[in-house]
Short mmCIF file of C-alpha atoms in Angstrom, two decimals:
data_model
loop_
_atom_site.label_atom_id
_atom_site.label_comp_id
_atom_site.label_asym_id
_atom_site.label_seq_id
_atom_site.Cartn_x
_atom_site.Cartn_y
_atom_site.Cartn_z
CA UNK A 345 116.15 125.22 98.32
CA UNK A 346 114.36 122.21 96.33
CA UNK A 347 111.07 121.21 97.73
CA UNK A 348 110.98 118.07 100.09
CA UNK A 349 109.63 116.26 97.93
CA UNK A 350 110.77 112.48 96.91
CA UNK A 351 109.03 111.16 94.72
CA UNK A 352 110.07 111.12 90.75
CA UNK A 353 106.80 112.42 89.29
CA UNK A 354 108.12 115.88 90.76
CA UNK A 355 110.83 116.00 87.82
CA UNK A 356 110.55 117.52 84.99
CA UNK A 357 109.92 114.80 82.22
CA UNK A 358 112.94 114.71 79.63
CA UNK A 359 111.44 114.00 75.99
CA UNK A 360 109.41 110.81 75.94
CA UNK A 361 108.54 108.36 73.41
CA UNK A 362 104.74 106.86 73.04
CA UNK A 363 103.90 103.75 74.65
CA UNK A 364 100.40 102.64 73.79
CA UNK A 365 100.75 99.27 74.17
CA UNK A 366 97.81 98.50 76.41
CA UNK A 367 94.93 97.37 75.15
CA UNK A 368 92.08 95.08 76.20
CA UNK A 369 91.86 96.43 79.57
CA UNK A 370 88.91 95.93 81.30
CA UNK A 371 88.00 99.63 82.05
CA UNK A 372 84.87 99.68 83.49
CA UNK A 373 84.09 99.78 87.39
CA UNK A 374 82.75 95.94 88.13
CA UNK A 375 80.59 95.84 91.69
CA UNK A 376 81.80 92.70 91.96
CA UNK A 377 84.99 93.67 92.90
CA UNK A 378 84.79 96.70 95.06
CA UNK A 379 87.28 98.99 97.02
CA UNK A 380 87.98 97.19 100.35
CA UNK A 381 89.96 98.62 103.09
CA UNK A 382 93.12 96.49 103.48
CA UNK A 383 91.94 93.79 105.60
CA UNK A 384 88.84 92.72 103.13
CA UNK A 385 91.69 91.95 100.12
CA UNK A 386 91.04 88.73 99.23
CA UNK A 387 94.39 87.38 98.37
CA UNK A 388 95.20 84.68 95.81
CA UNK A 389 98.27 83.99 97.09
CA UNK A 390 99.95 84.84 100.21
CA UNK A 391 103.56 83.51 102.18
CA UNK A 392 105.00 84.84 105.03
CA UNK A 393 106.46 87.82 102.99
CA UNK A 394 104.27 88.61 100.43
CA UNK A 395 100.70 88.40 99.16
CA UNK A 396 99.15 88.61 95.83
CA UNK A 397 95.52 89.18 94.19
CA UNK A 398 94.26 89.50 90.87
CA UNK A 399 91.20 91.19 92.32
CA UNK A 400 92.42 94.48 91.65
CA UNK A 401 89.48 97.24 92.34
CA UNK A 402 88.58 97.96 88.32
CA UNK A 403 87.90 101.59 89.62
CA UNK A 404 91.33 101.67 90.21
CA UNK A 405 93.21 99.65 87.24
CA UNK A 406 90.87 101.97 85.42
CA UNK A 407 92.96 105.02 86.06
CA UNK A 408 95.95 102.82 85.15
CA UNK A 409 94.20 102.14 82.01
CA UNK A 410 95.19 103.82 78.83
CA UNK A 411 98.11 105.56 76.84
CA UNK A 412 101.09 106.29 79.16
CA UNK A 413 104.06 107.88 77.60
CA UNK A 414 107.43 106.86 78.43
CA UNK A 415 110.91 108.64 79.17
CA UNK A 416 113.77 108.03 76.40
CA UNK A 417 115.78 105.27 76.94
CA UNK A 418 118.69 104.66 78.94
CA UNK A 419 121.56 104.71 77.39
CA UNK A 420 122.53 100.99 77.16
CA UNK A 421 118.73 100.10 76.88
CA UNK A 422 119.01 96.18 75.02
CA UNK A 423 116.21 93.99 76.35
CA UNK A 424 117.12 90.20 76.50
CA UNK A 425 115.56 87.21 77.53
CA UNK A 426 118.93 85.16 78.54
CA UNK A 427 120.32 88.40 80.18
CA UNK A 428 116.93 88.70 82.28
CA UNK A 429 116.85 85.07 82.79
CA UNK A 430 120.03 85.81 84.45
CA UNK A 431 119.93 88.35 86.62
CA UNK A 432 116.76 87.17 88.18
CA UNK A 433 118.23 83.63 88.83
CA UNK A 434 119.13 82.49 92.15
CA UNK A 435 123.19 82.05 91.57
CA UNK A 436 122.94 85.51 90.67
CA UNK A 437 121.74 86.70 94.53
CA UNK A 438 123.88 84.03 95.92
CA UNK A 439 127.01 86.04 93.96
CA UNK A 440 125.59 89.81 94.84
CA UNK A 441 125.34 88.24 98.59
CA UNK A 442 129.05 86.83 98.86
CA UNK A 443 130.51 89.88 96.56
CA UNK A 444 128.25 93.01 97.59
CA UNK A 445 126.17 92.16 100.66
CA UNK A 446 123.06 94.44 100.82
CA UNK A 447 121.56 96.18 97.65
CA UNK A 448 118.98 98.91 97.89
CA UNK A 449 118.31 100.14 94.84
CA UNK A 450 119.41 97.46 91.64
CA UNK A 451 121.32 99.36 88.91
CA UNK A 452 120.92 96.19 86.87
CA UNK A 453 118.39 96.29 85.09
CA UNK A 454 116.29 96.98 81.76
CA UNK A 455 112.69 98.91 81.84
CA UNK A 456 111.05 101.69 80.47
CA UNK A 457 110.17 104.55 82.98
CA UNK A 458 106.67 105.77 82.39
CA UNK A 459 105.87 109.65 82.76
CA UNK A 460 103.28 110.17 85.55
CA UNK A 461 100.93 113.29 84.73
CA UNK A 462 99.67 114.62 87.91
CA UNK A 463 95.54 114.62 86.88
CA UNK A 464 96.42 111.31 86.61
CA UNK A 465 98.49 110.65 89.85
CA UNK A 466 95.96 112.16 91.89
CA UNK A 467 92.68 109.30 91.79
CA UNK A 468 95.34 106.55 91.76
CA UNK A 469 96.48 107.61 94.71
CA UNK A 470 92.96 108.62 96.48
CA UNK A 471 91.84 104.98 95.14
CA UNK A 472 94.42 103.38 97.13
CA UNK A 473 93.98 105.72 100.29
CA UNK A 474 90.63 104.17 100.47
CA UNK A 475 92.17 100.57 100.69
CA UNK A 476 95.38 102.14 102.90
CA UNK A 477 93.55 103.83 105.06
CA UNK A 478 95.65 106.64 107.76
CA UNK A 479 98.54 106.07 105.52
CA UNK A 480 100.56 108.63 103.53
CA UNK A 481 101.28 107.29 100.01
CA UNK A 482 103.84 108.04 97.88
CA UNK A 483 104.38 106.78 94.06
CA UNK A 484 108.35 104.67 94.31
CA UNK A 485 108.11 103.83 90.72
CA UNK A 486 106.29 103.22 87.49
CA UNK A 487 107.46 101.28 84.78
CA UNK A 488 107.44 99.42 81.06
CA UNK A 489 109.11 96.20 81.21
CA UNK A 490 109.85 95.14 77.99
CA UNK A 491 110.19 91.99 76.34
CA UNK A 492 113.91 91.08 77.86
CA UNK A 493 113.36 93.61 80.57
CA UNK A 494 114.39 92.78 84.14
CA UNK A 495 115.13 94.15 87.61
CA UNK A 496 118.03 93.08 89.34
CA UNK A 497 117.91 91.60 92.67
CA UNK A 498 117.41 93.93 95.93
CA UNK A 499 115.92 94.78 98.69
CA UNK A 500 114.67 98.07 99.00
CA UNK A 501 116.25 98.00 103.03
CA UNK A 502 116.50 101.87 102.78
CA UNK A 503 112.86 102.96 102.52
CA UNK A 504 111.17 100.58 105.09
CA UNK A 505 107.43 100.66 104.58
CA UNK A 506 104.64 98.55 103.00
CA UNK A 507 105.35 98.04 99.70
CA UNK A 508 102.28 97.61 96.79
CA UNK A 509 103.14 96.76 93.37
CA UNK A 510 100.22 96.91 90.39
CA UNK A 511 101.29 95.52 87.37
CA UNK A 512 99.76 93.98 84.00
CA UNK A 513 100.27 91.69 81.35
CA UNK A 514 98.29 90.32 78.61
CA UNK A 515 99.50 87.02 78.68
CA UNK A 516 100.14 85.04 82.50
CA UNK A 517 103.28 83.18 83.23
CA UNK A 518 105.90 85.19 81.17
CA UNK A 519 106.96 87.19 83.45
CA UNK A 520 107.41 86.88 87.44
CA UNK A 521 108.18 89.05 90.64
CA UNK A 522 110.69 86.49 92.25
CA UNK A 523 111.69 86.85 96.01
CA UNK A 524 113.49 84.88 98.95
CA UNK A 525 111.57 83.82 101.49
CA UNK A 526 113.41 81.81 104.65
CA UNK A 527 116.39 81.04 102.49
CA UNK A 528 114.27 79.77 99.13
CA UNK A 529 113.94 81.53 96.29
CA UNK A 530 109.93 81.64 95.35
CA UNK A 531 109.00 82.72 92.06
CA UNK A 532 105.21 84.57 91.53
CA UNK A 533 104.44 84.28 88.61
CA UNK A 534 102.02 86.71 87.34
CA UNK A 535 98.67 86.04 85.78
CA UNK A 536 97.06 87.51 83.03
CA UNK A 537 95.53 91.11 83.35
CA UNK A 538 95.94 92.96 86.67
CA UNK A 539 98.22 91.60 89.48
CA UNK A 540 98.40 93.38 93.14
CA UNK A 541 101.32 92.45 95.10
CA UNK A 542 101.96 94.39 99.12
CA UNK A 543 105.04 93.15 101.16
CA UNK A 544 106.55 94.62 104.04
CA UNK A 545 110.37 96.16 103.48
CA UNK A 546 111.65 96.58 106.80
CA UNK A 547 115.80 97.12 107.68
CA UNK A 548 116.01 94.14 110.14
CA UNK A 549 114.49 91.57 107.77
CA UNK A 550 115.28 92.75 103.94
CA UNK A 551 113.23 91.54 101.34
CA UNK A 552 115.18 90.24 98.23
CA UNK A 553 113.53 90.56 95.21
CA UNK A 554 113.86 90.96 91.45
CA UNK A 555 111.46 91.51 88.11
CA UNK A 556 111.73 89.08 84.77
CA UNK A 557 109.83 89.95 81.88
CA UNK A 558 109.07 87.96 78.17
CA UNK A 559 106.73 90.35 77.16
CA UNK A 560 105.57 94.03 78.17
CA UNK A 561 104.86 94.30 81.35
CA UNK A 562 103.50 97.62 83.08
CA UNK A 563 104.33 97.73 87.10
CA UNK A 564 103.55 101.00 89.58
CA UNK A 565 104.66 100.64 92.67
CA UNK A 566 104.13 102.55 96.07
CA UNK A 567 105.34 103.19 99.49
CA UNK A 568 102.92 102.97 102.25
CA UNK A 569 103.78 104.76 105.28
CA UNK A 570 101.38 104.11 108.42
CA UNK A 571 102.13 107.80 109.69
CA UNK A 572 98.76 109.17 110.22
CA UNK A 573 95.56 108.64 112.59
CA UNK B 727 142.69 128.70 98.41
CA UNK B 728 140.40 131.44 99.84
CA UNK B 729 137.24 130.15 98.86
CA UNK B 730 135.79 128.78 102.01
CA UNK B 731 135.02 132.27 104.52
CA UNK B 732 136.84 133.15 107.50
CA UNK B 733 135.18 130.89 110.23
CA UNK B 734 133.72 128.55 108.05
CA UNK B 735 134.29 124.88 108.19
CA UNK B 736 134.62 122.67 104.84
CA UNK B 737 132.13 119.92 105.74
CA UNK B 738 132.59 118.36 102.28
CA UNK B 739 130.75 117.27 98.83
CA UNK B 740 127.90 115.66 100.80
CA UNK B 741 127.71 116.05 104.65
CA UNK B 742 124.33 114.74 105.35
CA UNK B 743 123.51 111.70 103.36
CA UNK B 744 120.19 111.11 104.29
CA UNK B 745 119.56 114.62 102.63
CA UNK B 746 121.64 114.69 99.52
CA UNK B 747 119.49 117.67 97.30
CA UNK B 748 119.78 119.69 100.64
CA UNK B 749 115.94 120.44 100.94
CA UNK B 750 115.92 120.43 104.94
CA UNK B 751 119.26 122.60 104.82
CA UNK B 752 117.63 124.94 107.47
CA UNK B 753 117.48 122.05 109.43
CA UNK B 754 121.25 121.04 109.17
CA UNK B 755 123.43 121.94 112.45
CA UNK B 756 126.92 121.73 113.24
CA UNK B 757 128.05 119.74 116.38
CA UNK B 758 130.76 120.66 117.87
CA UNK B 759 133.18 117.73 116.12
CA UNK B 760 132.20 118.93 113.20
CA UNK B 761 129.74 117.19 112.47
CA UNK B 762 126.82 117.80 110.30
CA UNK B 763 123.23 116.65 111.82
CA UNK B 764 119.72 117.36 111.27
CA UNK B 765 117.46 118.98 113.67
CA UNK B 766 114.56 116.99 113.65
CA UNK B 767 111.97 119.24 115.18
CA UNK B 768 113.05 122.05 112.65
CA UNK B 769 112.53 119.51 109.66
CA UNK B 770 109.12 118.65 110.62
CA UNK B 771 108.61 122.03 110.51
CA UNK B 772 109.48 122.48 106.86
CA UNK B 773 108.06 119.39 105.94
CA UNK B 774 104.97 120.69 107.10
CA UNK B 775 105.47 124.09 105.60
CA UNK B 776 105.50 122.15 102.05
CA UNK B 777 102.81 120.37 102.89
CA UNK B 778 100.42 123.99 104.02
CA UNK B 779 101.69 125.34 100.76
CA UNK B 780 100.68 122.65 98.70
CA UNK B 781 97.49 122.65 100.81
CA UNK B 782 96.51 126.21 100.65
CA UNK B 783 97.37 125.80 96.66
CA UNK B 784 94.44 123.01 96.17
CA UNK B 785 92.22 124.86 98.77
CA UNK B 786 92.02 128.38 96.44
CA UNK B 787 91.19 125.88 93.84
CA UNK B 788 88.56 124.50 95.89
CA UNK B 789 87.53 128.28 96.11
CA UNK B 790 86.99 129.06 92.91
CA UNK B 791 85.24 125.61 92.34
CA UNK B 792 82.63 126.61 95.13
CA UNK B 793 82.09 129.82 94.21
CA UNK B 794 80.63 128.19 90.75
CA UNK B 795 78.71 125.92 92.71
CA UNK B 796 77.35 129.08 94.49
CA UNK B 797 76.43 131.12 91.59
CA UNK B 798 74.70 127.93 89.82
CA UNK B 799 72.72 127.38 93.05
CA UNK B 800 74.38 123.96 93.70
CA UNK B 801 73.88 123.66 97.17
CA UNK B 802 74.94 119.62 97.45
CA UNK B 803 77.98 120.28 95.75
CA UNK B 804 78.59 123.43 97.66
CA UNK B 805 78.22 121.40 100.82
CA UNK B 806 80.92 118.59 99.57
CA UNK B 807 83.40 121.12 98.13
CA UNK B 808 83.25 122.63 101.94
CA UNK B 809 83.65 119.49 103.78
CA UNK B 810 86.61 118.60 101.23
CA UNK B 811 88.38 122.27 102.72
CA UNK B 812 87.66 120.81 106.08
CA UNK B 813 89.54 117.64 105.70
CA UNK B 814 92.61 120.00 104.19
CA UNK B 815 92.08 122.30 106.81
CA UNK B 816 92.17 119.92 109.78
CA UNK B 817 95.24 117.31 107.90
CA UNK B 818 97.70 118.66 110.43
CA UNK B 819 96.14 116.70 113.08
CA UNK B 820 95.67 113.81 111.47
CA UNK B 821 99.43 113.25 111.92
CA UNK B 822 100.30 110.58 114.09
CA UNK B 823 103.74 112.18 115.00
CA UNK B 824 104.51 109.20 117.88
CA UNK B 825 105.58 107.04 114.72
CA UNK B 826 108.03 109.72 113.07
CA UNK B 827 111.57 109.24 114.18
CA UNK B 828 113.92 110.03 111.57
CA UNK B 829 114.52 112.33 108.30
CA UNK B 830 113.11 109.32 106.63
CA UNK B 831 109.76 108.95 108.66
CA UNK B 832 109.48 112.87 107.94
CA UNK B 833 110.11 112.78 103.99
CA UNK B 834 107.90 110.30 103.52
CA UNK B 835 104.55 112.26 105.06
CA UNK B 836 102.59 113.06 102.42
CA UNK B 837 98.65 112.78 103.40
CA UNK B 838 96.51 111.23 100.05
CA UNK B 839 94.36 114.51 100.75
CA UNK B 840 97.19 116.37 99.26
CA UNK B 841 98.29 114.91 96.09
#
């Protein structure tokens, strides 16, 4: 019998390829941004779906920091911008809608999956548990967005939880975690360095949402499950 | 063709969806229709089975970590490593079991303590 376990990181890597693109990562813990619990974020942005910060606890984007090494490519792996541009635009979820309804997981798309040693799994995960407090935490998904990379629209309506997305880029407002929100299609647009987004997936009121990237951008993402006291 | 046992029932490729790899197949009951369920009491109970083995994995760690401490004379560190094994010791009841409903709620219980 396979263990219960979901999560990705529990696979055994297939051969990787080196991915040290990050660099000039602030990697020091700065006071001045501590660990909060949940309801101390302060949020740059916030609707009545999702928020976003850029006030990321550096004791955590620390332990994102560094050389991660990615998983081979999948076969069909051809990053491009006018591809991405489409798949993340809004006649493109008004076709899925009419032609496919509900999408859980997007096949469509272009990224890099990053391997997740477990020594450095483990503080990411305590980090957060001190910000998501009585809360089991799972990783859903880390990965290298390249230049041309993109996720497809979806809505995740099969794991309802709180989701949390960390992701950087060097450079803001190339790339963009775009979502519906009341019938509009809202496009966050991220900002240089670290980005924190949390939004609630939940099977009665499914978020759509898709990833666009014009330059390399590295996103970890996690399910928050409010299961313990 | 005489694969399937006398008194067995061919349930098909993938009879319980919500548990494709099979890893709560001890939980997995046949209903009278046919049917293939899952008995959610018995797949809490391996769920928490994984979760006491990985526990009792990081707490002979923890062990052999305080046992150092001990023979260095680290008494503070001693004294954290212990209250650490008391957290993993006592995670079972910091389960709040009133919110898990479903296969779902139980594959995704995984306390921080014990990754």
């Amino acid at each position: 019998m396979k263990d219960p376990q979901l999560d990705f990181e529990m696979a055994v890597p297939s051969m990787g390829c080196k991915s040290g693109w990050i660099t000039n990562v602030k990697e020091e813990v700065d006071p001045d941004i501590p660990s909060v619990e949940e309801e101390s974020i302060e949020w740059d942005e916030t609707s009545s779906r999702i928020s976003m910060t850029t006030k990321v606890p550096t004791n955590l984007c620390k332990w994102l920091t560094g050389e991660w090494t990615c998983h081979k490519d999948a076969p069909g792996f051809n990053p491009d911008r006018s591809v991405a541009s489409l798949v993340c635009s809004e006649q493109s979820l008004i076709d899925i809608e009419r032609d496919v309804g509900d999408v859980e997981k997007s096949d469509n798309k272009c990224l890099r999956r990053v391997q997740v040693p477990r020594q450095r799994l483990g503080p990411i995960i305590h980090h957060l548990a001190r910000i998501y407090t009585k809360s089991s935490i799972q990783l859903s998904g880390f990965f290298l967005y390249p230049d041309g990379g993109y996720m497809g629209w979806h809505t995740n309506s099969d794991a309802p939880c709180t989701r949390v997305y960390i992701t950087h880029v060097a450079e803001g407002g190339k790339s963009f975690f775009r979502y519906r929100d009341n019938g509009e299609c809202v496009t966050s647009w991220d900002r240089p360095g670290w980005n924190l987004r949390q939004f609630e997936v939940t099977k009665d009121n499914p978020l759509w949402h898709c990833v666009y990237a014009e330059l390399p951008r590295l996103s970890i993402g996690f399910r928050i499950n409010r299961n313990l006291l | 063709m005489g694969r399937v046992p006398e008194g067995a029932i061919e349930v098909g490729s993938n009879p319980v969806p919500e548990d494709k790899g099979g890893a709560f197949f001890e939980a997995w009951e046949l209903t009278d229709d046919g049917e293939v369920v899952i008995n959610l009491e018995k797949a809490k109970e391996i769920r928490m089975a994984w979760l006491r083995k990985k526990r009792d994995g990081i707490l002979k760690g923890l062990d052999a970590a305080q046992f150092q401490c001990y023979c260095s004379k680290e008494q503070d560190k001693q004294d954290k490593l212990e209250s650490m094994k008391q957290e993993l010791r006592d995670f079972p009841e910091k389960i709040n079991w009133d919110v898990i409903v479903s296969l779902h709620d139980i594959k995704h219980l995984l306390p921080p303590i014990l990754i």
